[in-house]
Amino acid sequence: MAAPCYLGWDFSTQQLKVIAIDEQLRVIYEDNVHFDKDLPEFKTQGGVYIHSDRLSVTSPVLMWVKALDMILEKMKSSGFNFSQVRAMSGAGQQHGSVYWKKGSIQILKNASSELPLHQSLKGCFSVSDSPIWMDSSTASQCRALEKALGGAQHLANVTGSRAYERFTGNQIAKIYSQNPEVYKQTERISLVSSFAASLFLGAYAPIDYSDGSGMNLLQIWEKAWSKPCLDACAPGLEERLGCPVPSHSVLGPISPYYSQRYGFSPDCKIVAFTGDNPASLAGMRLQEGDIAISLGTSDTLFLWIQEPTPALEGHILCNPVDSQTYMALLCFKNGSLMRERIRDECASGSWDEFSKALSSTVAGNSGNLVPRTRILATGGASHNKKILQVLSDVFNAPVFTIDTANSACLGSAYRAIHGLVAERNVSLADVVKLAPEPRLAVTPTPGAEELYRPLLKRYAELEQKVIYNPASSCLVK
């Protein structure tokens, strides 16, 4: 009999990724489908459509379903033994939303194993192109939501964030106001994460607390939908969202579709999927006092926190591995895009030249700013040691990396194991004891703290100018 294993999925912006780990937490399989390259028929750029107004950004829902079909067929061709999978969980790009048409639940439940899933589901979505985290077309809806809740700070006190244009509540409000008939024909609204879980479950999967707290709709303290927020966005919204659940919840067994088509065990369990940043927190095995920095399509800083105080910048989300605590998150939309632009303009398009330029710049950058705990780094740019050195010097802390840049995928696999034992009060930290420890990448340059400490005040002043100046190009996501 094959040894048990666990799957972690990541439905990210540009690709679908999967990772399998065994009971010793060793990676035994890894694969991906790149949307632009492997599914050219959808004609996406970077996995998305940027519309003519330059504000609306969407992705085709069926592309995600077809990518799942494709990656499962790749696994099957490689000889992967699906019957050994005991449980799976996954992640989705945060804030994206999927709109299921009335009657779709029966199609999802009864999909024929003779057909690829995308063929069965092609008529199931009332909105064919999902708004995603890059969308910034809902400014008027954000203003209306903050007004309805008594101001931006009060909304943040309730939901963990002031109104943000990409957040799901505001996207739903836009769809309701512009296309009320489309909204009327929608029986369920999923996040990308709960949508992906639904594909495996063969039923509508609930939204988990952690990803749900990135919607401007969830009361993060009570872990329930806020009625004033729901009412401000659209009528009948609570029934379309379903009840949120703890992030470690076992949702049920895998749909018979996968047992019949691929040979999954009928006993394989689906653990609630969550957002990609919460999943990365699990994958990096973040502990209280650590700072994690993901250097990817967007740059994200997050940390485990016990007693948060929501503010007008940044976000407070429910912790995906401990529902009694929280994670604080700062996100900058243009992380890798800005690094690549600087590389192209200042380093002849070469990462080697980029690294040499960083090395030749004195610590403190002659007073020019770049954006006391352990720092864990992940994401594509975490492979660049010179970038990590800057992080270490600015924060005056050692920087560690983990074996895989796919921390959301790995975290999802860890969460799949945790979901099976969480009800017995077993912590994620207990589950992942066998995982390899993060590796020390760099330590602060001697004297760097004295150079950067005086710059903190100036940085704070400049940040306020960027955030509150309407004419500025706001970097904060």
Coordinates of C-alpha atoms in Angstrom, one line a residue:
M1 CA 0.0 0.0 0.0
A2 CA 1.3 3.4 -1.0
A3 CA 2.5 5.8 1.8
P4 CA 0.0 8.6 2.6
C5 CA 0.6 12.1 1.2
Y6 CA -1.1 15.5 1.3
L7 CA -1.7 18.0 -1.5
G8 CA -1.4 21.8 -1.4
W9 CA -2.8 23.9 -4.2
D10 CA -2.3 27.6 -5.1
F11 CA -4.6 29.3 -7.6
S12 CA -2.4 32.4 -8.0
T13 CA -2.6 35.3 -10.4
Q14 CA -0.3 33.9 -13.1
Q15 CA -0.4 30.1 -12.6
L16 CA -1.9 27.2 -10.8
K17 CA 0.6 25.3 -8.7
V18 CA 0.4 22.0 -6.8
I19 CA 2.7 20.4 -4.2
A20 CA 2.6 17.0 -2.6
I21 CA 4.3 16.1 0.7
D22 CA 4.7 12.9 2.5
E23 CA 4.2 12.2 6.3
Q24 CA 7.8 13.3 6.9
L25 CA 6.8 16.7 5.2
R26 CA 9.2 16.0 2.3
V27 CA 8.1 17.4 -1.0
I28 CA 7.5 14.4 -3.3
Y29 CA 5.8 16.1 -6.3
E30 CA 5.6 19.7 -7.6
D31 CA 4.1 21.0 -10.8
N32 CA 2.3 24.0 -12.3
V33 CA 0.3 25.3 -15.2
H34 CA 1.2 28.8 -16.4
F35 CA -1.9 30.6 -17.7
D36 CA -0.4 32.7 -20.4
K37 CA 1.9 30.0 -21.8
D38 CA -0.1 26.8 -21.3
L39 CA -3.6 28.2 -21.9
P40 CA -3.0 30.7 -24.7
E41 CA -6.6 30.5 -26.0
F42 CA -7.7 32.7 -23.1
K43 CA -5.3 35.5 -24.3
T44 CA -4.4 36.7 -20.8
Q45 CA -1.4 38.8 -20.0
G46 CA 0.1 38.0 -16.6
G47 CA -3.0 35.8 -16.1
V48 CA -5.4 38.8 -16.3
Y49 CA -7.3 41.1 -18.6
I50 CA -6.7 44.8 -18.1
H51 CA -9.7 46.6 -19.5
S52 CA -9.8 49.8 -21.5
D53 CA -10.4 52.0 -18.4
R54 CA -7.1 50.7 -17.0
L55 CA -8.9 50.3 -13.7
S56 CA -10.9 47.1 -14.2
V57 CA -8.9 44.0 -14.0
T58 CA -10.4 40.5 -14.4
S59 CA -9.5 36.8 -15.0
P60 CA -11.6 34.3 -16.9
V61 CA -13.1 31.8 -14.4
L62 CA -13.1 28.9 -16.9
M63 CA -9.3 29.4 -17.4
W64 CA -8.9 28.4 -13.7
V65 CA -11.1 25.3 -14.2
K66 CA -9.3 24.3 -17.4
A67 CA -5.9 24.8 -15.6
L68 CA -7.1 22.3 -12.9
D69 CA -8.1 19.8 -15.6
M70 CA -4.7 20.2 -17.2
I71 CA -2.6 19.9 -14.1
L72 CA -4.5 16.8 -13.0
E73 CA -3.9 15.2 -16.4
K74 CA -0.2 16.0 -16.1
M75 CA 0.0 14.4 -12.7
K76 CA -1.8 11.3 -14.1
S77 CA 0.6 11.1 -17.0
S78 CA 3.5 11.3 -14.6
G79 CA 2.2 8.2 -12.7
F80 CA 1.2 10.1 -9.6
N81 CA -0.7 7.8 -7.3
F82 CA -3.9 9.8 -6.4
S83 CA -5.1 7.0 -4.1
Q84 CA -2.4 7.9 -1.6
V85 CA -3.8 11.4 -1.0
R86 CA -5.3 11.6 2.5
A87 CA -6.3 15.3 2.5
M88 CA -5.8 18.5 0.5
S89 CA -6.1 22.2 1.1
G90 CA -5.3 25.2 -1.0
A91 CA -4.9 28.9 -1.5
G92 CA -6.3 31.4 -3.9
Q93 CA -5.3 34.9 -4.8
Q94 CA -7.0 37.1 -2.3
H95 CA -10.0 39.3 -2.9
G96 CA -11.0 37.8 -6.3
S97 CA -14.7 36.7 -6.5
V98 CA -16.6 34.1 -8.5
Y99 CA -20.3 34.3 -9.3
W100 CA -22.2 31.0 -9.6
K101 CA -25.4 31.1 -11.7
K102 CA -28.7 29.7 -10.4
G103 CA -28.8 25.9 -10.8
S104 CA -25.0 25.5 -10.9
I105 CA -24.9 23.5 -7.7
Q106 CA -26.6 20.5 -9.4
I107 CA -24.2 20.6 -12.3
L108 CA -21.2 20.8 -10.0
K109 CA -22.5 17.9 -7.9
N110 CA -23.3 15.7 -10.8
A111 CA -20.4 16.5 -13.2
S112 CA -19.7 13.5 -15.5
S113 CA -16.3 11.9 -14.9
E114 CA -16.2 11.2 -18.7
L115 CA -15.6 14.9 -19.3
P116 CA -13.0 17.5 -18.3
L117 CA -14.5 19.6 -15.6
H118 CA -14.3 22.9 -17.6
Q119 CA -16.7 21.4 -20.2
S120 CA -19.3 20.6 -17.6
L121 CA -19.1 24.0 -15.8
K122 CA -18.9 26.2 -18.9
G123 CA -22.4 27.6 -18.4
C124 CA -22.2 27.9 -14.6
F125 CA -21.0 31.4 -14.1
S126 CA -23.2 34.5 -14.2
V127 CA -20.0 36.6 -14.4
S128 CA -17.5 35.0 -16.9
D129 CA -14.6 37.2 -15.9
S130 CA -13.9 37.5 -12.2
P131 CA -12.8 40.8 -10.7
I132 CA -9.4 40.2 -8.9
W133 CA -7.1 42.0 -6.5
M134 CA -5.5 44.2 -9.2
D135 CA -8.9 45.8 -9.9
S136 CA -9.3 49.4 -8.7
S137 CA -12.6 50.4 -10.3
T138 CA -14.8 50.7 -7.2
A139 CA -13.9 54.0 -5.7
S140 CA -17.5 55.2 -5.4
Q141 CA -18.6 51.9 -3.8
C142 CA -15.7 52.3 -1.2
R143 CA -16.9 55.8 -0.3
A144 CA -20.5 54.6 0.0
L145 CA -19.5 51.7 2.3
E146 CA -17.4 53.9 4.6
K147 CA -20.2 56.4 4.8
A148 CA -22.7 53.7 5.6
L149 CA -20.5 52.4 8.4
G150 CA -19.8 55.8 10.0
G151 CA -16.4 56.4 8.5
A152 CA -13.2 54.7 7.4
Q153 CA -11.9 54.1 10.9
H154 CA -15.1 52.5 12.1
L155 CA -15.2 50.2 9.1
A156 CA -11.6 49.2 9.9
N157 CA -12.6 48.6 13.5
V158 CA -15.3 46.2 12.4
T159 CA -13.7 44.4 9.4
G160 CA -9.9 45.0 9.9
S161 CA -9.5 47.3 7.0
R162 CA -10.9 50.6 5.7
A163 CA -12.7 50.3 2.3
Y164 CA -10.3 49.1 -0.4
E165 CA -11.2 49.0 -4.1
R166 CA -10.2 45.4 -4.7
F167 CA -12.0 44.1 -1.6
T168 CA -14.8 41.7 -2.4
G169 CA -17.7 43.6 -0.8
N170 CA -17.0 46.7 -3.0
Q171 CA -16.7 44.5 -6.1
I172 CA -20.1 42.9 -5.3
A173 CA -21.6 46.3 -4.8
K174 CA -20.4 47.4 -8.2
I175 CA -21.8 44.3 -10.0
Y176 CA -25.1 44.8 -8.2
S177 CA -25.4 48.5 -9.1
Q178 CA -24.3 48.0 -12.7
N179 CA -25.8 44.6 -13.5
P180 CA -28.7 43.9 -11.1
E181 CA -30.1 41.2 -13.4
V182 CA -26.7 39.4 -13.3
Y183 CA -26.7 39.7 -9.5
K184 CA -30.3 38.3 -9.4
Q185 CA -29.2 35.3 -11.4
T186 CA -26.3 34.6 -9.0
E187 CA -27.1 31.9 -6.3
R188 CA -23.6 31.8 -4.7
I189 CA -20.6 34.1 -4.5
S190 CA -17.2 32.5 -3.8
L191 CA -13.8 33.9 -3.2
V192 CA -11.1 32.3 -5.5
S193 CA -10.1 30.1 -2.5
S194 CA -13.6 28.8 -1.7
F195 CA -14.3 28.5 -5.5
A196 CA -11.3 26.2 -5.8
A197 CA -12.4 24.2 -2.8
S198 CA -15.8 23.9 -4.3
L199 CA -14.4 22.3 -7.5
F200 CA -12.9 19.5 -5.3
L201 CA -15.9 19.2 -3.0
G202 CA -18.5 19.0 -5.7
A203 CA -20.6 21.5 -3.6
Y204 CA -20.3 25.1 -2.6
A205 CA -17.5 25.4 -0.1
P206 CA -17.8 28.0 2.7
I207 CA -15.5 31.0 2.9
D208 CA -12.9 30.6 5.7
Y209 CA -12.4 33.2 8.4
S210 CA -8.9 34.3 7.2
D211 CA -9.7 34.9 3.5
G212 CA -13.1 36.2 4.5
S213 CA -11.5 39.0 6.5
G214 CA -10.2 40.5 3.3
M215 CA -13.7 41.4 2.0
N216 CA -14.7 44.5 4.1
L217 CA -17.7 42.3 5.1
L218 CA -16.6 40.0 8.0
Q219 CA -16.6 41.2 11.7
I220 CA -13.1 40.0 12.5
W221 CA -13.8 39.8 16.3
E222 CA -17.1 37.9 16.1
K223 CA -16.1 35.9 13.0
A224 CA -19.5 36.6 11.4
W225 CA -20.8 38.7 8.6
S226 CA -21.5 42.3 9.4
K227 CA -25.1 43.1 8.6
P228 CA -24.5 46.8 8.1
C229 CA -21.7 46.0 5.6
L230 CA -23.8 43.4 3.8
D231 CA -26.7 45.8 3.5
A232 CA -24.5 48.6 2.2
C233 CA -23.2 46.4 -0.6
A234 CA -26.2 44.4 -2.0
P235 CA -29.5 42.8 -1.0
G236 CA -29.7 39.1 -0.2
L237 CA -25.9 39.0 0.2
E238 CA -25.7 36.8 3.3
E239 CA -27.5 33.8 1.6
R240 CA -25.2 34.2 -1.4
L241 CA -22.1 34.0 0.8
G242 CA -23.0 31.2 3.1
C243 CA -21.7 30.9 6.7
P244 CA -17.9 31.5 7.2
V245 CA -16.0 28.7 8.9
P246 CA -12.7 28.3 10.8
S247 CA -9.8 28.0 8.5
H248 CA -8.8 24.5 9.7
S249 CA -12.3 23.1 9.0
V250 CA -12.7 19.7 7.2
L251 CA -15.4 20.5 4.7
G252 CA -16.0 16.9 3.7
P253 CA -14.8 14.1 1.3
I254 CA -13.6 14.7 -2.2
S255 CA -16.3 14.6 -4.9
P256 CA -16.9 11.2 -6.6
Y257 CA -15.8 12.9 -9.9
Y258 CA -12.2 12.7 -8.8
S259 CA -12.4 9.2 -7.5
Q260 CA -13.9 8.0 -10.8
R261 CA -11.7 10.0 -13.2
Y262 CA -8.3 10.0 -11.4
G263 CA -8.5 7.3 -8.7
F264 CA -8.6 9.5 -5.5
S265 CA -9.7 7.6 -2.5
P266 CA -13.3 8.4 -1.6
D267 CA -12.0 9.1 1.9
C268 CA -9.7 12.0 0.8
K269 CA -10.7 15.0 2.9
I270 CA -11.0 18.6 1.7
V271 CA -9.8 21.1 4.3
A272 CA -11.0 24.7 3.9
F273 CA -9.0 26.7 1.3
T274 CA -7.8 30.2 2.3
G275 CA -6.0 33.2 0.8
D276 CA -2.5 33.1 -0.6
N277 CA -1.0 35.3 2.0
P278 CA -2.6 33.4 5.0
A279 CA -1.4 30.2 3.4
S280 CA 2.1 31.6 3.2
L281 CA 2.0 32.4 6.9
A282 CA 1.4 28.6 7.4
G283 CA 4.0 27.7 4.8
M284 CA 6.7 29.8 6.4
R285 CA 5.7 28.5 9.9
L286 CA 5.6 32.0 11.2
Q287 CA 5.8 32.4 14.9
E288 CA 4.8 35.3 17.1
G289 CA 7.5 38.0 16.8
D290 CA 8.6 37.0 13.3
I291 CA 8.1 39.2 10.2
A292 CA 7.4 37.6 6.9
I293 CA 8.1 39.3 3.6
S294 CA 6.9 37.9 0.3
L295 CA 8.7 39.4 -2.7
G296 CA 6.4 38.5 -5.6
T297 CA 4.0 40.1 -8.0
S298 CA 3.0 42.3 -5.1
D299 CA 5.3 42.8 -2.1
T300 CA 3.6 41.8 1.2
L301 CA 4.7 42.1 4.8
F302 CA 2.8 40.2 7.4
L303 CA 3.2 39.1 11.0
W304 CA 1.4 37.0 13.7
I305 CA -0.3 39.3 16.2
Q306 CA -2.3 38.8 19.4
E307 CA -4.1 42.0 20.0
P308 CA -4.3 44.1 16.9
T309 CA -5.4 47.7 16.6
P310 CA -6.9 48.3 13.1
A311 CA -5.7 51.4 11.4
L312 CA -6.4 53.3 8.1
E313 CA -3.3 51.7 6.5
G314 CA -2.7 48.0 6.2
H315 CA -5.0 45.1 7.1
I316 CA -5.9 42.9 10.1
L317 CA -6.9 39.4 9.1
C318 CA -7.9 36.4 11.1
N319 CA -5.0 34.0 11.6
P320 CA -5.4 31.0 9.4
V321 CA -3.8 28.5 11.8
D322 CA -5.0 29.9 15.2
S323 CA -8.5 31.4 15.1
Q324 CA -8.0 33.1 18.5
T325 CA -5.2 35.4 17.0
Y326 CA -4.7 37.6 14.0
M327 CA -2.3 38.5 11.2
A328 CA -1.3 42.0 10.3
L329 CA -0.6 42.7 6.6
L330 CA 0.8 45.5 4.5
C331 CA 0.7 45.0 0.7
F332 CA 2.3 47.0 -2.1
K333 CA 0.8 46.3 -5.5
N334 CA 3.8 46.9 -7.7
G335 CA 6.6 44.8 -6.1
S336 CA 8.2 42.7 -8.8
L337 CA 6.9 45.1 -11.5
M338 CA 8.9 48.0 -9.9
R339 CA 12.0 45.9 -9.4
E340 CA 11.9 44.8 -13.0
R341 CA 11.4 48.4 -14.2
I342 CA 14.4 49.5 -12.2
R343 CA 16.4 46.5 -13.5
D344 CA 15.5 47.5 -17.1
E345 CA 16.1 51.2 -16.8
C346 CA 19.2 51.2 -14.5
A347 CA 20.8 47.8 -15.0
S348 CA 20.4 47.0 -18.7
G349 CA 17.7 44.4 -18.0
S350 CA 20.3 42.2 -16.1
W351 CA 19.7 40.9 -12.6
D352 CA 23.5 40.5 -12.3
E353 CA 24.0 44.2 -13.0
F354 CA 21.1 45.0 -10.6
S355 CA 22.9 43.1 -7.8
K356 CA 26.2 44.8 -8.5
A357 CA 24.5 48.2 -8.3
L358 CA 23.0 47.2 -4.9
S359 CA 26.4 46.0 -3.7
S360 CA 28.1 49.3 -4.8
T361 CA 25.6 51.5 -3.0
V362 CA 26.7 52.5 0.5
A363 CA 24.5 51.4 3.4
G364 CA 21.9 54.1 4.1
N365 CA 21.8 55.0 0.4
S366 CA 23.2 58.5 1.1
G367 CA 20.0 59.4 2.8
N368 CA 17.7 58.2 0.1
L369 CA 15.0 55.8 1.5
V370 CA 14.0 52.3 0.5
P371 CA 11.2 50.7 1.9
R372 CA 13.7 43.9 15.6
T373 CA 12.6 40.6 14.8
R374 CA 13.6 37.6 12.7
I375 CA 12.6 38.1 9.0
L376 CA 11.4 35.2 6.8
A377 CA 11.5 35.9 3.1
T378 CA 9.7 34.2 0.3
G379 CA 8.6 34.9 -3.3
G380 CA 10.6 35.1 -6.5
A381 CA 12.9 37.9 -5.4
S382 CA 13.9 36.0 -2.3
H383 CA 16.5 34.2 -4.4
N384 CA 18.4 37.5 -4.8
K385 CA 20.8 37.7 -1.9
K386 CA 21.6 41.4 -2.5
I387 CA 17.9 42.3 -2.1
L388 CA 17.8 40.3 1.1
Q389 CA 20.9 42.2 2.4
V390 CA 19.0 45.5 2.0
L391 CA 16.1 44.0 4.0
S392 CA 18.4 42.8 6.7
D393 CA 20.2 46.2 7.0
V394 CA 17.0 48.3 7.0
F395 CA 15.2 46.1 9.7
N396 CA 18.5 45.3 11.6
A397 CA 17.5 41.7 11.7
P398 CA 18.7 38.4 10.2
V399 CA 16.8 37.2 7.1
F400 CA 15.9 33.6 6.7
T401 CA 14.6 31.8 3.6
I402 CA 12.7 28.5 3.1
D403 CA 13.4 25.7 0.6
T404 CA 10.5 26.6 -1.7
A405 CA 9.4 30.0 -3.0
N406 CA 5.9 28.4 -3.3
S407 CA 5.1 29.1 0.4
A408 CA 1.4 29.3 -0.2
C409 CA 1.4 25.9 -1.8
L410 CA 3.5 24.4 0.9
G411 CA 1.4 26.1 3.6
S412 CA -1.7 24.6 2.0
A413 CA -0.2 21.1 2.2
Y414 CA 0.7 21.7 5.9
R415 CA -2.8 22.9 6.5
A416 CA -4.2 19.8 5.0
I417 CA -2.5 17.7 7.6
H418 CA -3.4 20.2 10.4
G419 CA -7.1 20.1 9.4
L420 CA -7.2 16.3 10.2
V421 CA -6.0 16.9 13.8
A422 CA -7.0 20.5 14.6
E423 CA -10.2 19.5 16.4
R424 CA -8.0 17.6 18.9
N425 CA -6.3 20.9 19.8
V426 CA -3.1 20.0 17.9
S427 CA -1.4 23.1 16.7
L428 CA 0.2 23.7 13.3
A429 CA 3.5 24.1 15.0
D430 CA 3.2 20.5 16.4
V431 CA 2.2 19.2 12.9
V432 CA 5.2 20.8 11.1
K433 CA 8.0 19.9 13.6
L434 CA 9.7 17.6 11.0
A435 CA 9.8 20.4 8.4
P436 CA 13.3 21.7 7.6
E437 CA 14.2 24.8 9.5
P438 CA 14.4 28.1 7.6
R439 CA 18.0 28.8 6.4
L440 CA 19.9 31.9 7.5
A441 CA 20.5 33.9 4.3
V442 CA 22.1 37.2 5.5
T443 CA 22.7 39.2 8.7
P444 CA 22.8 43.0 9.2
T445 CA 25.9 44.8 8.0
P446 CA 27.7 46.2 11.1
G447 CA 26.8 49.8 11.7
A448 CA 23.7 49.7 9.5
E449 CA 21.3 50.3 12.4
E450 CA 22.9 53.7 13.2
L451 CA 22.6 54.7 9.6
Y452 CA 18.9 53.7 9.1
R453 CA 17.4 54.7 12.5
P454 CA 17.5 58.5 11.7
L455 CA 15.8 57.7 8.4
L456 CA 12.7 56.2 10.0
K457 CA 11.2 59.5 10.9
R458 CA 11.7 60.8 7.4
Y459 CA 10.3 57.6 5.9
A460 CA 7.1 58.0 8.0
E461 CA 6.7 61.6 6.8
L462 CA 7.1 60.6 3.1
E463 CA 4.7 57.7 3.5
Q464 CA 2.0 60.0 4.9
K465 CA 2.5 62.3 1.9
V466 CA 2.0 59.4 -0.6
I467 CA -1.0 58.0 1.2
Y468 CA -2.9 61.2 1.8
N469 CA -2.0 63.3 -1.3
P470 CA -4.9 62.6 -3.8
A471 CA -2.6 63.7 -6.7
S472 CA 0.1 61.2 -5.8
S473 CA 0.6 57.7 -7.3
C474 CA -0.4 55.7 -4.2
L475 CA 1.8 52.7 -3.8
V476 CA -0.1 51.1 -1.0
K477 CA -2.3 48.4 -2.2

